[in-house]
XYZ file of N, CA and C in Angstrom:
195
model
N -2.255 -5.890 -7.733
C -3.532 -6.568 -7.867
C -4.428 -5.791 -8.834
N -5.100 -6.524 -9.683
C -5.965 -5.879 -10.670
C -7.332 -5.623 -10.055
N -7.819 -4.407 -10.216
C -9.132 -4.065 -9.666
C -10.165 -4.067 -10.784
N -11.182 -4.881 -10.620
C -12.292 -4.874 -11.580
C -13.574 -4.618 -10.815
N -14.467 -3.929 -11.432
C -15.737 -3.669 -10.761
C -16.773 -4.684 -11.218
N -17.765 -4.864 -10.392
C -18.851 -5.790 -10.720
C -19.518 -5.386 -12.033
N -19.721 -4.090 -12.207
C -20.394 -3.613 -13.423
C -19.552 -3.877 -14.665
N -18.223 -3.760 -14.547
C -17.381 -4.003 -15.721
C -17.446 -5.465 -16.143
N -17.536 -6.372 -15.162
C -17.668 -7.790 -15.499
C -19.010 -8.033 -16.179
N -20.047 -7.418 -15.651
C -21.377 -7.554 -16.244
C -21.380 -7.009 -17.668
N -20.757 -5.858 -17.852
C -20.671 -5.269 -19.192
C -19.908 -6.180 -20.139
N -18.847 -6.780 -19.613
C -18.040 -7.670 -20.431
C -18.877 -8.862 -20.891
N -19.648 -9.429 -19.959
C -20.524 -10.547 -20.327
C -21.544 -10.104 -21.376
N -22.067 -8.886 -21.219
C -23.011 -8.344 -22.203
C -22.322 -8.154 -23.545
N -21.109 -7.680 -23.478
C -20.340 -7.404 -24.681
C -20.103 -8.686 -25.482
N -19.910 -9.790 -24.778
C -19.691 -11.065 -25.479
C -20.949 -11.597 -26.132
N -22.077 -10.893 -25.915
C -23.344 -11.239 -26.558
C -23.810 -12.661 -26.215
N -23.598 -13.034 -24.968
C -24.148 -14.314 -24.526
C -25.662 -14.208 -24.504
N -26.298 -15.318 -24.720
C -27.750 -15.336 -24.522
C -28.019 -15.022 -23.058
N -29.136 -14.383 -22.802
C -29.412 -13.889 -21.456
C -29.350 -14.985 -20.392
N -29.953 -16.129 -20.664
C -29.923 -17.184 -19.645
C -28.509 -17.710 -19.423
N -27.712 -17.712 -20.481
C -26.314 -18.135 -20.357
C -25.551 -17.133 -19.484
N -25.788 -15.843 -19.728
C -25.146 -14.790 -18.924
C -25.479 -14.957 -17.458
N -26.759 -15.200 -17.184
C -27.177 -15.359 -15.793
C -26.546 -16.583 -15.155
N -26.424 -17.647 -15.931
C -25.777 -18.849 -15.402
C -24.315 -18.577 -15.075
N -23.655 -17.820 -15.945
C -22.247 -17.480 -15.686
C -22.143 -16.645 -14.415
N -23.003 -15.638 -14.300
C -22.978 -14.781 -13.108
C -23.210 -15.595 -11.849
N -24.182 -16.515 -11.910
C -24.473 -17.335 -10.735
C -23.318 -18.261 -10.410
N -22.715 -18.836 -11.441
C -21.638 -19.791 -11.200
C -20.443 -19.106 -10.539
N -20.193 -17.863 -10.908
C -19.104 -17.121 -10.261
C -19.546 -16.522 -8.933
N -20.848 -16.442 -8.751
C -21.437 -15.752 -7.604
C -20.769 -14.384 -7.437
N -20.827 -13.625 -8.489
C -20.061 -12.378 -8.591
C -20.364 -11.371 -7.496
N -21.630 -11.221 -7.168
C -21.955 -10.178 -6.186
C -21.273 -10.436 -4.852
N -21.330 -11.685 -4.394
C -20.688 -11.999 -3.115
C -19.178 -11.812 -3.220
N -18.642 -12.262 -4.346
C -17.206 -12.133 -4.576
C -16.774 -10.667 -4.499
N -17.534 -9.789 -5.142
C -17.135 -8.387 -5.166
C -17.366 -7.686 -3.843
N -18.360 -8.136 -3.084
C -18.559 -7.540 -1.761
C -17.355 -7.824 -0.874
N -16.876 -9.060 -0.901
C -15.694 -9.382 -0.092
C -14.476 -8.691 -0.683
N -14.438 -8.605 -2.004
C -13.303 -7.963 -2.667
C -13.168 -6.504 -2.229
N -14.291 -5.821 -2.103
C -14.264 -4.421 -1.647
C -13.621 -4.310 -0.270
N -14.013 -5.215 0.628
C -13.450 -5.190 1.982
C -11.944 -5.388 1.930
N -11.521 -6.377 1.148
C -10.093 -6.665 1.075
C -9.327 -5.541 0.401
N -9.961 -4.914 -0.576
C -9.277 -3.819 -1.268
C -9.052 -2.652 -0.313
N -10.050 -2.367 0.526
C -9.896 -1.302 1.520
C -8.754 -1.635 2.469
N -8.740 -2.868 2.923
C -7.696 -3.317 3.837
C -6.334 -3.224 3.160
N -6.288 -3.698 1.922
C -5.052 -3.697 1.153
C -4.511 -2.276 0.982
N -5.378 -1.337 0.643
C -4.925 0.037 0.432
C -4.458 0.660 1.741
N -5.123 0.303 2.844
C -4.716 0.819 4.146
C -3.306 0.332 4.490
N -3.085 -0.966 4.314
C -1.769 -1.550 4.596
C -0.722 -0.924 3.682
N -1.045 -0.796 2.412
C -0.127 -0.210 1.439
C 0.246 1.222 1.833
N -0.752 2.001 2.216
C -0.502 3.386 2.624
C 0.389 3.455 3.859
N 0.140 2.557 4.816
C 0.969 2.527 6.021
C 2.420 2.200 5.687
N 2.616 1.260 4.785
C 3.976 0.886 4.374
C 4.645 2.070 3.684
N 3.920 2.742 2.799
C 4.460 3.913 2.096
C 4.891 4.996 3.092
N 4.024 5.283 4.065
C 4.346 6.299 5.071
C 5.607 5.924 5.829
N 5.702 4.656 6.211
C 6.868 4.193 6.956
C 8.139 4.346 6.116
N 8.045 3.981 4.835
C 9.208 4.109 3.947
C 9.630 5.570 3.813
N 8.668 6.466 3.694
C 8.986 7.889 3.579
C 9.655 8.406 4.847
N 9.171 7.978 5.997
C 9.779 8.383 7.267
C 11.220 7.901 7.349
N 11.438 6.649 6.911
C 12.792 6.091 6.944
C 13.721 6.866 6.019
N 13.231 7.244 4.849
C 14.035 8.028 3.909
C 14.419 9.366 4.529
N 13.434 10.027 5.163
C 13.688 11.331 5.781
C 14.692 11.212 6.921
N 14.579 10.152 7.692
C 15.480 9.991 8.836
C 16.912 9.680 8.389
N 17.054 9.068 7.221
C 18.396 8.753 6.706
C 19.109 10.004 6.208
N 18.341 10.985 5.746
C 18.941 12.209 5.183
C 19.598 13.066 6.232
């Protein structure tokens, strides 16, 4: 999964040199802040699950040796 930060998206919109009101409309249409708040929660959950799977795989490797 690709991780992007809210600020990087904002910078990207700035970089495209949109007129300010257009930029704000884009941000509102995506509702970026809410999206990224939930994204943070899911990313934490995702990394926790990933770490647990990694630990389990390492234990299995050790037990096979």
